[in-house]
Short mmCIF file of C-alpha atoms in Angstrom, two decimals:
data_model
loop_
_atom_site.label_atom_id
_atom_site.label_comp_id
_atom_site.label_asym_id
_atom_site.label_seq_id
_atom_site.Cartn_x
_atom_site.Cartn_y
_atom_site.Cartn_z
CA MET A 1 22.38 -32.52 14.42
CA LEU A 2 19.51 -31.53 12.13
CA THR A 3 18.27 -35.12 12.06
CA SER A 4 18.34 -35.21 15.85
CA LEU A 5 16.32 -31.99 16.08
CA PHE A 6 13.78 -33.31 13.58
CA GLN A 7 13.47 -36.52 15.61
CA ILE A 8 12.85 -34.52 18.77
CA LEU A 9 10.17 -32.47 16.99
CA VAL A 10 8.40 -35.58 15.68
CA LEU A 11 8.82 -37.39 19.01
CA TYR A 12 7.04 -34.73 21.06
CA THR A 13 4.51 -33.75 18.41
CA PHE A 14 3.19 -37.21 17.59
CA VAL A 15 4.81 -40.12 19.46
CA ASN A 16 5.08 -38.71 23.01
CA ASN A 17 2.35 -36.12 22.66
CA TYR A 18 1.95 -34.82 26.21
CA VAL A 19 -1.84 -34.65 25.93
CA LEU A 20 -2.65 -37.82 24.01
CA ALA A 21 0.16 -40.16 25.13
CA GLN A 22 0.93 -38.92 28.64
CA PHE A 23 -2.48 -37.36 29.44
CA LEU A 24 -1.04 -34.13 30.84
CA GLY A 25 -2.96 -30.91 30.30
CA ILE A 26 -6.41 -32.47 30.11
CA CYS A 27 -8.06 -29.60 32.06
CA PRO A 28 -7.43 -26.88 29.44
CA LEU A 29 -7.98 -29.45 26.69
CA ILE A 30 -11.54 -30.09 27.85
CA GLY A 31 -12.26 -26.59 29.11
CA VAL A 32 -11.22 -24.57 26.06
CA SER A 33 -11.99 -26.99 23.24
CA THR A 34 -15.60 -26.03 22.61
CA LYS A 35 -14.76 -23.61 19.78
CA VAL A 36 -11.86 -23.80 17.32
CA GLU A 37 -11.17 -20.07 17.63
CA THR A 38 -10.59 -20.20 21.39
CA ALA A 39 -8.67 -23.47 21.03
CA VAL A 40 -6.25 -21.81 18.61
CA GLY A 41 -5.87 -18.86 21.00
CA MET A 42 -5.17 -21.14 23.94
CA GLY A 43 -2.76 -23.15 21.80
CA ALA A 44 -0.86 -19.99 20.87
CA ALA A 45 -0.69 -18.84 24.49
CA VAL A 46 0.49 -22.26 25.68
CA THR A 47 3.04 -22.41 22.84
CA PHE A 48 4.52 -19.08 23.88
CA VAL A 49 4.65 -20.05 27.56
CA ILE A 50 6.11 -23.53 26.92
CA THR A 51 8.83 -22.21 24.61
CA ILE A 52 9.89 -19.26 26.74
CA ALA A 53 9.58 -21.25 29.99
CA SER A 54 11.76 -24.04 28.57
CA VAL A 55 14.52 -21.60 27.61
CA VAL A 56 14.37 -19.67 30.89
CA THR A 57 14.27 -22.82 33.04
CA TYR A 58 17.18 -24.29 31.06
CA PHE A 59 19.36 -21.31 32.00
CA ILE A 60 18.10 -21.24 35.59
CA GLN A 61 18.85 -24.94 36.00
CA LEU A 62 22.26 -24.68 34.34
CA TYR A 63 23.57 -21.47 35.88
CA LEU A 64 21.70 -21.16 39.17
CA LEU A 65 20.36 -24.43 40.53
CA ASN A 66 23.23 -26.67 39.39
CA THR A 67 25.89 -24.12 40.28
CA LEU A 68 24.58 -23.57 43.80
CA GLY A 69 23.61 -27.21 44.38
CA LEU A 70 19.93 -26.33 44.69
CA GLN A 71 18.50 -28.92 42.29
CA TYR A 72 15.91 -29.91 44.92
CA LEU A 73 14.21 -26.52 44.35
CA GLN A 74 13.68 -27.25 40.65
CA THR A 75 9.90 -27.74 40.72
CA ILE A 76 9.21 -24.70 42.89
CA VAL A 77 11.47 -22.43 40.84
CA PHE A 78 10.04 -23.69 37.56
CA ILE A 79 6.47 -23.08 38.76
CA LEU A 80 7.40 -19.50 39.73
CA VAL A 81 8.92 -18.91 36.28
CA ILE A 82 5.83 -20.32 34.56
CA ALA A 83 3.47 -18.23 36.73
CA THR A 84 5.41 -15.08 35.86
CA LEU A 85 5.27 -15.84 32.14
CA VAL A 86 1.53 -16.53 32.30
CA GLN A 87 0.97 -13.17 33.98
CA PHE A 88 2.91 -11.55 31.14
CA VAL A 89 0.82 -13.38 28.51
CA GLU A 90 -2.36 -12.37 30.32
CA MET A 91 -1.38 -8.68 30.30
CA VAL A 92 -0.43 -8.79 26.61
CA LEU A 93 -3.67 -10.53 25.59
CA LYS A 94 -5.76 -8.13 27.65
CA LYS A 95 -4.19 -5.19 25.77
CA MET A 96 -3.83 -6.65 22.27
CA SER A 97 -6.82 -9.02 21.97
CA PRO A 98 -9.57 -8.29 24.50
CA ASN A 99 -11.99 -10.65 22.72
CA LEU A 100 -9.61 -13.60 22.98
CA TYR A 101 -8.78 -12.61 26.56
CA SER A 102 -12.46 -12.72 27.55
CA ALA A 103 -13.07 -15.91 25.52
CA LEU A 104 -10.26 -17.73 27.34
CA GLY A 105 -11.64 -16.45 30.65
CA VAL A 106 -10.57 -18.42 33.68
CA PHE A 107 -8.57 -20.89 31.59
CA LEU A 108 -5.81 -18.37 30.83
CA PRO A 109 -4.52 -18.27 34.43
CA LEU A 110 -4.83 -22.06 34.46
CA ILE A 111 -1.85 -22.24 32.09
CA THR A 112 0.17 -21.71 35.26
CA THR A 113 -1.01 -25.08 36.55
CA ASN A 114 -1.03 -26.76 33.14
CA CYS A 115 1.00 -29.90 33.67
CA VAL A 116 2.29 -29.78 30.09
CA VAL A 117 4.27 -26.59 30.67
CA LEU A 118 5.96 -27.92 33.80
CA GLY A 119 6.32 -31.39 32.29
CA VAL A 120 8.18 -30.09 29.25
CA ALA A 121 10.52 -27.96 31.36
CA ILE A 122 11.37 -30.85 33.69
CA ALA A 123 11.66 -33.39 30.85
CA ASN A 124 14.12 -31.15 28.99
CA ILE A 125 16.39 -31.11 32.04
CA SER A 126 16.03 -34.81 32.81
CA GLU A 127 16.72 -35.76 29.17
CA GLY A 128 19.92 -33.68 29.30
CA TYR A 129 19.02 -31.61 26.25
CA ASN A 130 21.21 -28.70 25.22
CA LEU A 131 19.61 -25.32 24.50
CA ILE A 132 18.75 -26.04 20.84
CA GLU A 133 17.31 -29.45 21.70
CA THR A 134 15.33 -27.82 24.51
CA VAL A 135 13.79 -25.37 22.05
CA ALA A 136 13.02 -28.20 19.60
CA SER A 137 11.37 -30.19 22.39
CA ALA A 138 9.34 -27.16 23.48
CA ILE A 139 8.20 -26.43 19.93
CA GLY A 140 7.35 -30.09 19.27
CA SER A 141 5.40 -30.32 22.52
CA SER A 142 3.58 -27.09 21.74
CA ILE A 143 2.66 -28.25 18.24
CA GLY A 144 1.39 -31.50 19.75
CA PHE A 145 -0.75 -29.58 22.24
CA VAL A 146 -2.13 -27.30 19.51
CA ILE A 147 -2.93 -30.28 17.26
CA ALA A 148 -4.74 -32.05 20.10
CA ILE A 149 -6.79 -29.05 21.24
CA VAL A 150 -7.74 -27.89 17.73
CA LEU A 151 -8.68 -31.42 16.63
CA LEU A 152 -10.83 -31.86 19.73
CA ALA A 153 -12.46 -28.45 19.22
CA SER A 154 -13.26 -29.36 15.61
CA ILE A 155 -14.78 -32.66 16.71
CA ARG A 156 -16.80 -30.99 19.48
CA GLU A 157 -18.15 -28.36 17.07
CA LYS A 158 -19.35 -31.16 14.79
CA LEU A 159 -20.80 -33.07 17.74
CA GLU A 160 -22.98 -30.07 18.61
CA LEU A 161 -24.92 -30.83 15.41
CA ALA A 162 -24.97 -34.61 15.98
CA ASP A 163 -27.61 -36.65 17.75
CA VAL A 164 -25.64 -37.49 20.89
CA PRO A 165 -27.46 -39.26 23.75
CA GLN A 166 -28.23 -36.87 26.61
CA SER A 167 -25.97 -38.69 29.07
CA PHE A 168 -22.99 -38.26 26.71
CA LYS A 169 -23.43 -34.55 25.91
CA GLY A 170 -20.62 -32.19 26.89
CA VAL A 171 -17.60 -33.51 28.75
CA PRO A 172 -18.39 -37.26 28.49
CA ILE A 173 -18.38 -37.25 24.68
CA ALA A 174 -15.25 -35.07 24.77
CA LEU A 175 -13.51 -37.71 26.89
CA VAL A 176 -14.58 -40.41 24.43
CA ALA A 177 -13.19 -38.29 21.58
CA ILE A 178 -9.91 -37.79 23.47
CA GLY A 179 -9.65 -41.54 23.99
CA LEU A 180 -10.19 -42.21 20.30
CA MET A 181 -7.65 -39.53 19.36
CA ALA A 182 -5.14 -41.09 21.79
CA MET A 183 -5.63 -44.49 20.14
CA ALA A 184 -5.12 -42.90 16.73
CA PHE A 185 -1.91 -41.21 17.86
CA PHE A 186 -0.70 -44.52 19.26
CA GLY A 187 -0.19 -45.48 15.63
CA PHE A 188 2.81 -43.12 15.55
CA ALA A 189 4.58 -45.23 18.23
CA GLY A 190 7.29 -46.72 15.97
CA LEU A 191 7.95 -43.52 14.04
CA VAL A 192 11.01 -42.41 16.03
#
């Protein structure tokens, strides 16, 4: 059991990284990765939402949608759950860390439409994971997202000091960096 959980963690952190292998969640990756501090904050917020959303959607799928034969409502219900959790995170950040709240700006509500959050919730159900495996998948996916966004933010901070051609400044060089990171993470393909 422990080996299986470790494999799930490694699988979603490195091998099937939602950002670098499946290219989900690119919008917040590019939008919030200009500074490491805001990238860490966004990573923490996304981690909280992915983990809680995965657990809540697991129970909703198991005890509500499956029981009532309403599996066709899965995507809509999951989006509503995620939107509610994001509102909660937004309220907490506004109270506890106003600086991070203002630094994340418009990208905080965008967690609602972050494909990674919905992708993890749906993948957990389609893979048939139990509750503990669902949590391991959520944590592994979250760690993978945090690694990707913090690495990209670090690279972009260094690129601010580099002599980058004018046509590549900003988002274009970020996309090149994401492509190179994706190729590097492809090296983990045979790990699990």
